Amino acid sequence: KAGIDRPPLALSALGKGGGTPWGMMKMDVQPTGQACGAVVTGTDLAGTLDPEQVAAIRAAWLAHHVLVFPDQRLSDDDLERFTLAMGGFGEDPFIAPIPGRQHIIAVARQADETAPIFAETWHTDWSFQARPPAGTCLYGITIPSSGGDTLFANQHLALDAMPAALRARIEGLQAIHSAQKAYAPEGFYGAADTGRSMDIRPSETARATQLHPFIRRHPETGREGLFGCLGYIIGFDGMTDEEALPLLVELYHWQGQERFQYRHRWQKEMLVMWDNRSVLHAATGGYAGHARCLHRTTIAAHQ
């Protein structure tokens, strides 16, 4: 099927837990049939994962870019332990963690909140860092009955399908990444952003810049893809703003096309982990009048 980026067969793994429940379970990975993503069943993430389990999950993650684990009853301790197993904690700037934790952020919205939806544009988490994170975990706690889908856009497919003329314009470009448009004091989530339940803390440090290749090889698979987009990318090295902005807008529309997308519909007690090196993601609304809360961790860059 055109536009599907996945192995021909779903990945399965038998655990050898030596008497643990895992030893009796089969991990099953079923591709979504969309441009990326797979649903993983037959494994309980609340326990301690052995090396074989971790390897099977990571292999599926690298193959499908987004993994969905339904029916997982996870405490905050469980979520942190899983994140450590997948590569350790990344740094989360500008958003305060939940009380009593250092590495868990609440992506929350109250039923009567009227501020714009958080993260409703395409982006790659924290791409402005010198070593951007490998991935993100998001766990559903309070989930409305409808709305709030998360969109993912496969950036390997976006590059593969790109016309030669457009690719020639971006070949070798170094993108200038910065958090300034979002988290500087005058940014979108700055001083003028009020009435929001999330504990966002804008800072002058958001003005810092970092260069990354726009066409970037995945550090684990070696596959080329597009890294980041307009928003955290504020320009291209060696290019004037007048030249860079129209190109960034053109690329933004290219990168988020529906044919590159997986639309994720949330359920309570569902964990989703995605590869920030392979996909863009964006939040959606559609649940006005309903509270929503998910807990998020960041997986550190691959060593």
PDB file of C-alpha atoms in Angstrom:
ATOM      1  CA  LYS A   1       0.000   0.000   0.000  1.00  0.00           C
ATOM      2  CA  ALA A   2       1.451   3.359  -1.013  1.00  0.00           C
ATOM      3  CA  GLY A   3       2.752   5.493   1.816  1.00  0.00           C
ATOM      4  CA  ILE A   4       3.036   2.707   4.380  1.00  0.00           C
ATOM      5  CA  ASP A   5       6.423   2.517   6.071  1.00  0.00           C
ATOM      6  CA  ARG A   6       6.686  -0.773   7.913  1.00  0.00           C
ATOM      7  CA  PRO A   7       8.180  -4.258   7.727  1.00  0.00           C
ATOM      8  CA  PRO A   8       6.077  -6.818   5.820  1.00  0.00           C
ATOM      9  CA  LEU A   9       5.478  -8.838   8.975  1.00  0.00           C
ATOM     10  CA  ALA A  10       4.530  -7.720  12.468  1.00  0.00           C
ATOM     11  CA  LEU A  11       7.258  -8.206  15.059  1.00  0.00           C
ATOM     12  CA  SER A  12       6.540 -10.743  17.790  1.00  0.00           C
ATOM     13  CA  ALA A  13       8.688 -11.774  20.721  1.00  0.00           C
ATOM     14  CA  LEU A  14       8.345 -14.506  23.309  1.00  0.00           C
ATOM     15  CA  GLY A  15       9.503 -13.531  26.763  1.00  0.00           C
ATOM     16  CA  LYS A  16      11.618 -15.794  28.938  1.00  0.00           C
ATOM     17  CA  GLY A  17      10.779 -14.419  32.315  1.00  0.00           C
ATOM     18  CA  GLY A  18      11.527 -17.575  34.297  1.00  0.00           C
ATOM     19  CA  GLY A  19       8.144 -17.905  35.986  1.00  0.00           C
ATOM     20  CA  THR A  20       7.109 -14.247  35.728  1.00  0.00           C
ATOM     21  CA  PRO A  21       3.874 -13.354  33.895  1.00  0.00           C
ATOM     22  CA  TRP A  22       6.034 -12.221  30.945  1.00  0.00           C
ATOM     23  CA  GLY A  23       7.195 -15.803  30.507  1.00  0.00           C
ATOM     24  CA  MET A  24       3.594 -16.751  29.671  1.00  0.00           C
ATOM     25  CA  MET A  25       2.906 -13.817  27.367  1.00  0.00           C
ATOM     26  CA  LYS A  26       3.564 -13.110  23.723  1.00  0.00           C
ATOM     27  CA  MET A  27       4.312  -9.570  22.637  1.00  0.00           C
ATOM     28  CA  ASP A  28       2.351  -8.827  19.491  1.00  0.00           C
ATOM     29  CA  VAL A  29       3.010  -5.780  17.290  1.00  0.00           C
ATOM     30  CA  GLN A  30       0.315  -4.848  14.774  1.00  0.00           C
ATOM     31  CA  PRO A  31       0.993  -1.983  12.333  1.00  0.00           C
ATOM     32  CA  THR A  32      -1.706   0.680  12.210  1.00  0.00           C
ATOM     33  CA  GLY A  33      -1.912   0.537   8.403  1.00  0.00           C
ATOM     34  CA  GLN A  34      -1.237   4.273   8.312  1.00  0.00           C
ATOM     35  CA  ALA A  35       2.046   6.023   7.508  1.00  0.00           C
ATOM     36  CA  CYS A  36       3.635   4.921  10.793  1.00  0.00           C
ATOM     37  CA  GLY A  37       2.723   3.450  14.146  1.00  0.00           C
ATOM     38  CA  ALA A  38       1.948   0.045  15.633  1.00  0.00           C
ATOM     39  CA  VAL A  39      -0.187  -1.259  18.507  1.00  0.00           C
ATOM     40  CA  VAL A  40       1.629  -3.468  21.011  1.00  0.00           C
ATOM     41  CA  THR A  41      -0.230  -6.012  23.144  1.00  0.00           C
ATOM     42  CA  GLY A  42       0.799  -8.950  25.279  1.00  0.00           C
ATOM     43  CA  THR A  43       3.209  -7.105  27.541  1.00  0.00           C
ATOM     44  CA  ASP A  44       2.790  -5.455  30.945  1.00  0.00           C
ATOM     45  CA  LEU A  45       4.865  -2.301  31.303  1.00  0.00           C
ATOM     46  CA  ALA A  46       4.147  -1.956  35.017  1.00  0.00           C
ATOM     47  CA  GLY A  47       6.826  -4.481  35.935  1.00  0.00           C
ATOM     48  CA  THR A  48      10.574  -4.496  35.505  1.00  0.00           C
ATOM     49  CA  LEU A  49      11.519  -5.262  31.921  1.00  0.00           C
ATOM     50  CA  ASP A  50      14.326  -7.729  31.240  1.00  0.00           C
ATOM     51  CA  PRO A  51      16.904  -7.048  28.504  1.00  0.00           C
ATOM     52  CA  GLU A  52      15.083  -9.252  25.983  1.00  0.00           C
ATOM     53  CA  GLN A  53      11.843  -7.332  26.466  1.00  0.00           C
ATOM     54  CA  VAL A  54      13.609  -3.980  26.159  1.00  0.00           C
ATOM     55  CA  ALA A  55      15.330  -5.114  22.960  1.00  0.00           C
ATOM     56  CA  ALA A  56      12.031  -6.307  21.437  1.00  0.00           C
ATOM     57  CA  ILE A  57      10.252  -3.040  22.266  1.00  0.00           C
ATOM     58  CA  ARG A  58      13.114  -0.914  20.947  1.00  0.00           C
ATOM     59  CA  ALA A  59      13.247  -2.941  17.713  1.00  0.00           C
ATOM     60  CA  ALA A  60       9.531  -2.379  17.175  1.00  0.00           C
ATOM     61  CA  TRP A  61       9.945   1.313  18.006  1.00  0.00           C
ATOM     62  CA  LEU A  62      12.705   1.795  15.448  1.00  0.00           C
ATOM     63  CA  ALA A  63      10.667  -0.070  12.823  1.00  0.00           C
ATOM     64  CA  HIS A  64       7.350   1.733  13.362  1.00  0.00           C
ATOM     65  CA  HIS A  65       8.417   5.098  14.919  1.00  0.00           C
ATOM     66  CA  VAL A  66       5.284   5.268  17.129  1.00  0.00           C
ATOM     67  CA  LEU A  67       4.221   2.499  19.532  1.00  0.00           C
ATOM     68  CA  VAL A  68       0.819   2.337  21.240  1.00  0.00           C
ATOM     69  CA  PHE A  69       0.409   0.234  24.394  1.00  0.00           C
ATOM     70  CA  PRO A  70      -3.289  -0.003  25.384  1.00  0.00           C
ATOM     71  CA  ASP A  71      -4.590  -1.195  28.770  1.00  0.00           C
ATOM     72  CA  GLN A  72      -1.517  -0.350  30.839  1.00  0.00           C
ATOM     73  CA  ARG A  73      -2.155   0.492  34.480  1.00  0.00           C
ATOM     74  CA  LEU A  74       0.901   2.565  35.234  1.00  0.00           C
ATOM     75  CA  SER A  75       1.854   4.566  38.290  1.00  0.00           C
ATOM     76  CA  ASP A  76       4.266   7.478  37.992  1.00  0.00           C
ATOM     77  CA  ASP A  77       6.980   5.129  39.287  1.00  0.00           C
ATOM     78  CA  ASP A  78       6.146   2.685  36.485  1.00  0.00           C
ATOM     79  CA  LEU A  79       6.288   5.430  33.870  1.00  0.00           C
ATOM     80  CA  GLU A  80       9.675   6.587  35.099  1.00  0.00           C
ATOM     81  CA  ARG A  81      11.029   3.023  35.228  1.00  0.00           C
ATOM     82  CA  PHE A  82       9.895   2.375  31.649  1.00  0.00           C
ATOM     83  CA  THR A  83      11.516   5.614  30.467  1.00  0.00           C
ATOM     84  CA  LEU A  84      14.786   4.630  32.116  1.00  0.00           C
ATOM     85  CA  ALA A  85      14.646   1.233  30.411  1.00  0.00           C
ATOM     86  CA  MET A  86      14.120   2.878  27.025  1.00  0.00           C
ATOM     87  CA  GLY A  87      17.189   5.093  27.333  1.00  0.00           C
ATOM     88  CA  GLY A  88      17.009   7.345  30.397  1.00  0.00           C
ATOM     89  CA  PHE A  89      15.582  10.783  31.079  1.00  0.00           C
ATOM     90  CA  GLY A  90      16.037  13.702  28.731  1.00  0.00           C
ATOM     91  CA  GLU A  91      16.003  17.310  29.846  1.00  0.00           C
ATOM     92  CA  ASP A  92      12.631  19.109  29.825  1.00  0.00           C
ATOM     93  CA  PRO A  93      13.028  22.900  29.816  1.00  0.00           C
ATOM     94  CA  PHE A  94      10.374  25.603  30.252  1.00  0.00           C
ATOM     95  CA  ILE A  95       7.668  23.348  31.754  1.00  0.00           C
ATOM     96  CA  ALA A  96       7.699  22.496  35.465  1.00  0.00           C
ATOM     97  CA  PRO A  97       7.377  18.834  36.455  1.00  0.00           C
ATOM     98  CA  ILE A  98       4.497  17.624  38.583  1.00  0.00           C
ATOM     99  CA  PRO A  99       4.951  17.940  42.372  1.00  0.00           C
ATOM    100  CA  GLY A 100       7.291  15.354  43.818  1.00  0.00           C
ATOM    101  CA  ARG A 101       8.824  14.363  40.465  1.00  0.00           C
ATOM    102  CA  GLN A 102      11.745  15.621  38.430  1.00  0.00           C
ATOM    103  CA  HIS A 103      10.988  14.003  35.079  1.00  0.00           C
ATOM    104  CA  ILE A 104       7.200  13.898  34.630  1.00  0.00           C
ATOM    105  CA  ILE A 105       5.252  16.740  33.026  1.00  0.00           C
ATOM    106  CA  ALA A 106       1.459  16.961  33.129  1.00  0.00           C
ATOM    107  CA  VAL A 107      -0.018  17.802  29.737  1.00  0.00           C
ATOM    108  CA  ALA A 108      -3.277  19.007  31.225  1.00  0.00           C
ATOM    109  CA  ARG A 109      -6.300  21.099  30.374  1.00  0.00           C
ATOM    110  CA  GLN A 110      -9.273  21.946  32.585  1.00  0.00           C
ATOM    111  CA  ALA A 111     -12.862  21.603  31.376  1.00  0.00           C
ATOM    112  CA  ASP A 112     -13.387  25.395  31.448  1.00  0.00           C
ATOM    113  CA  GLU A 113      -9.991  26.364  30.005  1.00  0.00           C
ATOM    114  CA  THR A 114     -10.071  28.725  27.033  1.00  0.00           C
ATOM    115  CA  ALA A 115      -6.338  29.180  26.256  1.00  0.00           C
ATOM    116  CA  PRO A 116      -5.226  27.788  22.880  1.00  0.00           C
ATOM    117  CA  ILE A 117      -4.555  24.052  22.749  1.00  0.00           C
ATOM    118  CA  PHE A 118      -0.988  23.288  23.844  1.00  0.00           C
ATOM    119  CA  ALA A 119       1.366  22.145  21.047  1.00  0.00           C
ATOM    120  CA  GLU A 120      -1.244  22.359  18.274  1.00  0.00           C
ATOM    121  CA  THR A 121       1.339  22.835  15.512  1.00  0.00           C
ATOM    122  CA  TRP A 122       3.792  20.348  14.023  1.00  0.00           C
ATOM    123  CA  HIS A 123       7.054  20.053  15.944  1.00  0.00           C
ATOM    124  CA  THR A 124       9.786  17.732  17.193  1.00  0.00           C
ATOM    125  CA  ASP A 125      10.220  17.868  20.958  1.00  0.00           C
ATOM    126  CA  TRP A 126      13.094  20.043  22.119  1.00  0.00           C
ATOM    127  CA  SER A 127      14.885  20.039  18.745  1.00  0.00           C
ATOM    128  CA  PHE A 128      16.633  23.253  19.824  1.00  0.00           C
ATOM    129  CA  GLN A 129      18.833  21.313  22.253  1.00  0.00           C
ATOM    130  CA  ALA A 130      22.421  20.391  21.381  1.00  0.00           C
ATOM    131  CA  ARG A 131      21.469  16.724  21.808  1.00  0.00           C
ATOM    132  CA  PRO A 132      17.714  16.526  21.139  1.00  0.00           C
ATOM    133  CA  PRO A 133      15.852  13.688  22.841  1.00  0.00           C
ATOM    134  CA  ALA A 134      15.402  10.307  21.218  1.00  0.00           C
ATOM    135  CA  GLY A 135      11.746  10.056  22.104  1.00  0.00           C
ATOM    136  CA  THR A 136       8.749  10.914  24.226  1.00  0.00           C
ATOM    137  CA  CYS A 137       6.347   8.849  26.339  1.00  0.00           C
ATOM    138  CA  LEU A 138       2.780  10.031  26.956  1.00  0.00           C
ATOM    139  CA  TYR A 139       0.341   8.221  29.246  1.00  0.00           C
ATOM    140  CA  GLY A 140      -3.407   8.841  29.259  1.00  0.00           C
ATOM    141  CA  ILE A 141      -4.963   9.509  32.685  1.00  0.00           C
ATOM    142  CA  THR A 142      -8.068  11.631  32.057  1.00  0.00           C
ATOM    143  CA  ILE A 143      -9.223  11.220  28.464  1.00  0.00           C
ATOM    144  CA  PRO A 144     -12.383  12.809  26.986  1.00  0.00           C
ATOM    145  CA  SER A 145     -14.761  10.539  25.098  1.00  0.00           C
ATOM    146  CA  SER A 146     -13.945  12.322  21.828  1.00  0.00           C
ATOM    147  CA  GLY A 147     -11.413  14.787  20.454  1.00  0.00           C
ATOM    148  CA  GLY A 148      -7.810  15.304  21.490  1.00  0.00           C
ATOM    149  CA  ASP A 149      -6.235  13.091  18.821  1.00  0.00           C
ATOM    150  CA  THR A 150      -2.473  13.336  18.356  1.00  0.00           C
ATOM    151  CA  LEU A 151      -1.156  13.506  14.803  1.00  0.00           C
ATOM    152  CA  PHE A 152       2.196  12.054  13.784  1.00  0.00           C
ATOM    153  CA  ALA A 153       3.960  12.747  10.456  1.00  0.00           C
ATOM    154  CA  ASN A 154       6.593  10.298   9.214  1.00  0.00           C
ATOM    155  CA  GLN A 155       9.607  12.366   8.172  1.00  0.00           C
ATOM    156  CA  HIS A 156      11.392   9.486   6.448  1.00  0.00           C
ATOM    157  CA  LEU A 157       8.446   9.191   4.071  1.00  0.00           C
ATOM    158  CA  ALA A 158       8.309  12.970   3.689  1.00  0.00           C
ATOM    159  CA  LEU A 159      11.894  12.974   2.452  1.00  0.00           C
ATOM    160  CA  ASP A 160      11.502   9.857   0.292  1.00  0.00           C
ATOM    161  CA  ALA A 161       8.522  11.386  -1.544  1.00  0.00           C
ATOM    162  CA  MET A 162      10.016  14.848  -1.936  1.00  0.00           C
ATOM    163  CA  PRO A 163      10.395  16.136  -5.511  1.00  0.00           C
ATOM    164  CA  ALA A 164      13.996  16.282  -6.665  1.00  0.00           C
ATOM    165  CA  ALA A 165      13.830  20.042  -7.216  1.00  0.00           C
ATOM    166  CA  LEU A 166      12.712  20.713  -3.637  1.00  0.00           C
ATOM    167  CA  ARG A 167      15.268  18.311  -2.217  1.00  0.00           C
ATOM    168  CA  ALA A 168      18.008  20.068  -4.166  1.00  0.00           C
ATOM    169  CA  ARG A 169      17.078  23.322  -2.413  1.00  0.00           C
ATOM    170  CA  ILE A 170      17.532  21.815   1.063  1.00  0.00           C
ATOM    171  CA  GLU A 171      20.443  19.440   0.453  1.00  0.00           C
ATOM    172  CA  GLY A 172      23.243  20.231   2.894  1.00  0.00           C
ATOM    173  CA  LEU A 173      21.336  22.968   4.757  1.00  0.00           C
ATOM    174  CA  GLN A 174      21.912  23.459   8.471  1.00  0.00           C
ATOM    175  CA  ALA A 175      18.696  24.482  10.220  1.00  0.00           C
ATOM    176  CA  ILE A 176      18.780  27.072  13.006  1.00  0.00           C
ATOM    177  CA  HIS A 177      16.691  25.758  15.908  1.00  0.00           C
ATOM    178  CA  SER A 178      15.502  27.916  18.796  1.00  0.00           C
ATOM    179  CA  ALA A 179      12.752  27.942  21.408  1.00  0.00           C
ATOM    180  CA  GLN A 180      12.377  31.728  21.239  1.00  0.00           C
ATOM    181  CA  LYS A 181       9.084  31.833  19.331  1.00  0.00           C
ATOM    182  CA  ALA A 182       7.463  29.581  21.917  1.00  0.00           C
ATOM    183  CA  TYR A 183       9.145  30.158  25.272  1.00  0.00           C
ATOM    184  CA  ALA A 184      10.853  33.552  25.245  1.00  0.00           C
ATOM    185  CA  PRO A 185       9.024  36.113  27.431  1.00  0.00           C
ATOM    186  CA  GLU A 186       7.241  37.526  24.356  1.00  0.00           C
ATOM    187  CA  GLY A 187       6.741  34.063  22.809  1.00  0.00           C
ATOM    188  CA  PHE A 188       3.512  32.174  22.262  1.00  0.00           C
ATOM    189  CA  TYR A 189       3.689  30.700  25.774  1.00  0.00           C
ATOM    190  CA  GLY A 190       5.214  33.841  27.271  1.00  0.00           C
ATOM    191  CA  ALA A 191       3.837  36.528  29.579  1.00  0.00           C
ATOM    192  CA  ALA A 192       0.731  37.161  27.465  1.00  0.00           C
ATOM    193  CA  ASP A 193      -0.320  33.488  27.618  1.00  0.00           C
ATOM    194  CA  THR A 194      -2.713  33.424  30.571  1.00  0.00           C
ATOM    195  CA  GLY A 195      -5.434  31.164  31.946  1.00  0.00           C
ATOM    196  CA  ARG A 196      -3.528  27.962  31.293  1.00  0.00           C
ATOM    197  CA  SER A 197      -3.419  25.080  33.781  1.00  0.00           C
ATOM    198  CA  MET A 198      -0.026  23.812  32.610  1.00  0.00           C
ATOM    199  CA  ASP A 199       2.929  25.194  34.551  1.00  0.00           C
ATOM    200  CA  ILE A 200       4.879  26.758  31.665  1.00  0.00           C
ATOM    201  CA  ARG A 201       7.838  28.942  32.590  1.00  0.00           C
ATOM    202  CA  PRO A 202       9.121  31.177  29.773  1.00  0.00           C
ATOM    203  CA  SER A 203      12.733  32.317  29.978  1.00  0.00           C
ATOM    204  CA  GLU A 204      15.361  34.464  28.287  1.00  0.00           C
ATOM    205  CA  THR A 205      17.323  31.234  27.767  1.00  0.00           C
ATOM    206  CA  ALA A 206      14.834  30.372  25.009  1.00  0.00           C
ATOM    207  CA  ARG A 207      16.688  32.790  22.712  1.00  0.00           C
ATOM    208  CA  ALA A 208      19.647  30.398  22.355  1.00  0.00           C
ATOM    209  CA  THR A 209      20.166  28.795  18.934  1.00  0.00           C
ATOM    210  CA  GLN A 210      21.450  25.410  17.811  1.00  0.00           C
ATOM    211  CA  LEU A 211      22.343  24.081  14.356  1.00  0.00           C
ATOM    212  CA  HIS A 212      21.207  20.666  13.104  1.00  0.00           C
ATOM    213  CA  PRO A 213      21.235  19.227   9.556  1.00  0.00           C
ATOM    214  CA  PHE A 214      17.760  19.505   8.066  1.00  0.00           C
ATOM    215  CA  ILE A 215      18.286  16.216   6.246  1.00  0.00           C
ATOM    216  CA  ARG A 216      19.517  14.083   9.114  1.00  0.00           C
ATOM    217  CA  ARG A 217      20.505  10.445   9.466  1.00  0.00           C
ATOM    218  CA  HIS A 218      18.763   8.572  12.254  1.00  0.00           C
ATOM    219  CA  PRO A 219      21.518   7.822  14.805  1.00  0.00           C
ATOM    220  CA  GLU A 220      20.397   4.216  15.267  1.00  0.00           C
ATOM    221  CA  THR A 221      19.003   3.112  11.909  1.00  0.00           C
ATOM    222  CA  GLY A 222      21.044   5.368   9.626  1.00  0.00           C
ATOM    223  CA  ARG A 223      17.960   6.186   7.577  1.00  0.00           C
ATOM    224  CA  GLU A 224      17.695   9.752   6.267  1.00  0.00           C
ATOM    225  CA  GLY A 225      14.739  11.919   7.214  1.00  0.00           C
ATOM    226  CA  LEU A 226      13.746  15.547   7.718  1.00  0.00           C
ATOM    227  CA  PHE A 227      14.450  16.841  11.211  1.00  0.00           C
ATOM    228  CA  GLY A 228      12.243  19.541  12.691  1.00  0.00           C
ATOM    229  CA  CYS A 229      10.102  22.200  11.030  1.00  0.00           C
ATOM    230  CA  LEU A 230       8.995  25.825  11.101  1.00  0.00           C
ATOM    231  CA  GLY A 231       8.439  26.856  14.710  1.00  0.00           C
ATOM    232  CA  TYR A 232      11.528  25.554  16.435  1.00  0.00           C
ATOM    233  CA  ILE A 233      13.391  26.109  13.154  1.00  0.00           C
ATOM    234  CA  ILE A 234      13.761  29.876  12.736  1.00  0.00           C
ATOM    235  CA  GLY A 235      16.033  29.914   9.676  1.00  0.00           C
ATOM    236  CA  PHE A 236      18.838  28.242   7.755  1.00  0.00           C
ATOM    237  CA  ASP A 237      22.510  28.940   8.271  1.00  0.00           C
ATOM    238  CA  GLY A 238      23.871  31.204   5.552  1.00  0.00           C
ATOM    239  CA  MET A 239      20.415  32.202   4.290  1.00  0.00           C
ATOM    240  CA  THR A 240      18.652  35.521   4.874  1.00  0.00           C
ATOM    241  CA  ASP A 241      15.339  35.546   6.742  1.00  0.00           C
ATOM    242  CA  GLU A 242      13.651  36.755   3.553  1.00  0.00           C
ATOM    243  CA  GLU A 243      14.905  33.639   1.753  1.00  0.00           C
ATOM    244  CA  ALA A 244      14.421  31.187   4.614  1.00  0.00           C
ATOM    245  CA  LEU A 245      10.863  31.955   5.718  1.00  0.00           C
ATOM    246  CA  PRO A 246       9.079  31.151   2.428  1.00  0.00           C
ATOM    247  CA  LEU A 247      11.083  27.931   2.163  1.00  0.00           C
ATOM    248  CA  LEU A 248      10.231  26.958   5.741  1.00  0.00           C
ATOM    249  CA  VAL A 249       6.534  27.581   5.112  1.00  0.00           C
ATOM    250  CA  GLU A 250       6.641  25.496   1.925  1.00  0.00           C
ATOM    251  CA  LEU A 251       8.418  22.704   3.759  1.00  0.00           C
ATOM    252  CA  TYR A 252       5.988  22.845   6.706  1.00  0.00           C
ATOM    253  CA  HIS A 253       3.062  22.185   4.370  1.00  0.00           C
ATOM    254  CA  TRP A 254       4.976  19.399   2.645  1.00  0.00           C
ATOM    255  CA  GLN A 255       6.043  17.678   5.874  1.00  0.00           C
ATOM    256  CA  GLY A 256       2.591  17.466   7.432  1.00  0.00           C
ATOM    257  CA  GLN A 257       0.647  16.053   4.492  1.00  0.00           C
ATOM    258  CA  GLU A 258      -2.064  13.532   5.327  1.00  0.00           C
ATOM    259  CA  ARG A 259      -0.335  10.795   3.335  1.00  0.00           C
ATOM    260  CA  PHE A 260       2.566  10.937   5.828  1.00  0.00           C
ATOM    261  CA  GLN A 261       0.301  10.883   8.898  1.00  0.00           C
ATOM    262  CA  TYR A 262      -0.855   8.540  11.608  1.00  0.00           C
ATOM    263  CA  ARG A 263      -3.817   9.874  13.596  1.00  0.00           C
ATOM    264  CA  HIS A 264      -3.800   8.524  17.133  1.00  0.00           C
ATOM    265  CA  ARG A 265      -7.029   8.279  19.116  1.00  0.00           C
ATOM    266  CA  TRP A 266      -6.518   8.173  22.845  1.00  0.00           C
ATOM    267  CA  GLN A 267      -7.939   5.893  25.513  1.00  0.00           C
ATOM    268  CA  LYS A 268      -7.484   5.968  29.257  1.00  0.00           C
ATOM    269  CA  GLU A 269      -4.518   3.907  30.523  1.00  0.00           C
ATOM    270  CA  MET A 270      -2.827   3.971  27.114  1.00  0.00           C
ATOM    271  CA  LEU A 271       0.900   4.649  26.750  1.00  0.00           C
ATOM    272  CA  VAL A 272       2.288   6.042  23.501  1.00  0.00           C
ATOM    273  CA  MET A 273       6.005   6.382  22.796  1.00  0.00           C
ATOM    274  CA  TRP A 274       7.312   8.037  19.662  1.00  0.00           C
ATOM    275  CA  ASP A 275      10.668   8.586  18.025  1.00  0.00           C
ATOM    276  CA  ASN A 276      11.402  12.309  17.791  1.00  0.00           C
ATOM    277  CA  ARG A 277      14.141  11.551  15.265  1.00  0.00           C
ATOM    278  CA  SER A 278      11.614  10.088  12.804  1.00  0.00           C
ATOM    279  CA  VAL A 279       8.304  11.912  13.248  1.00  0.00           C
ATOM    280  CA  LEU A 280       6.756  15.299  13.803  1.00  0.00           C
ATOM    281  CA  HIS A 281       3.685  15.454  16.043  1.00  0.00           C
ATOM    282  CA  ALA A 282       0.853  17.875  16.777  1.00  0.00           C
ATOM    283  CA  ALA A 283      -1.993  18.034  19.272  1.00  0.00           C
ATOM    284  CA  THR A 284      -5.623  18.575  18.248  1.00  0.00           C
ATOM    285  CA  GLY A 285      -8.634  19.912  20.112  1.00  0.00           C
ATOM    286  CA  GLY A 286     -12.296  19.010  19.844  1.00  0.00           C
ATOM    287  CA  TYR A 287     -12.949  18.327  23.537  1.00  0.00           C
ATOM    288  CA  ALA A 288     -14.086  21.740  24.804  1.00  0.00           C
ATOM    289  CA  GLY A 289     -15.892  21.471  28.126  1.00  0.00           C
ATOM    290  CA  HIS A 290     -14.004  18.319  29.156  1.00  0.00           C
ATOM    291  CA  ALA A 291     -10.890  17.934  31.294  1.00  0.00           C
ATOM    292  CA  ARG A 292      -7.872  16.116  29.895  1.00  0.00           C
ATOM    293  CA  CYS A 293      -4.639  15.010  31.559  1.00  0.00           C
ATOM    294  CA  LEU A 294      -1.689  12.946  30.366  1.00  0.00           C
ATOM    295  CA  HIS A 295       1.694  12.405  32.011  1.00  0.00           C
ATOM    296  CA  ARG A 296       4.768  12.837  29.837  1.00  0.00           C
ATOM    297  CA  THR A 297       8.410  11.829  30.068  1.00  0.00           C
ATOM    298  CA  THR A 298      11.290  12.443  27.675  1.00  0.00           C
ATOM    299  CA  ILE A 299      13.696   9.715  26.530  1.00  0.00           C
ATOM    300  CA  ALA A 300      17.295  10.925  26.364  1.00  0.00           C
ATOM    301  CA  ALA A 301      19.334  11.051  23.169  1.00  0.00           C
ATOM    302  CA  HIS A 302      20.865   7.752  22.066  1.00  0.00           C
ATOM    303  CA  GLN A 303      24.369   7.277  23.448  1.00  0.00           C
TER     304      GLN A 303
END
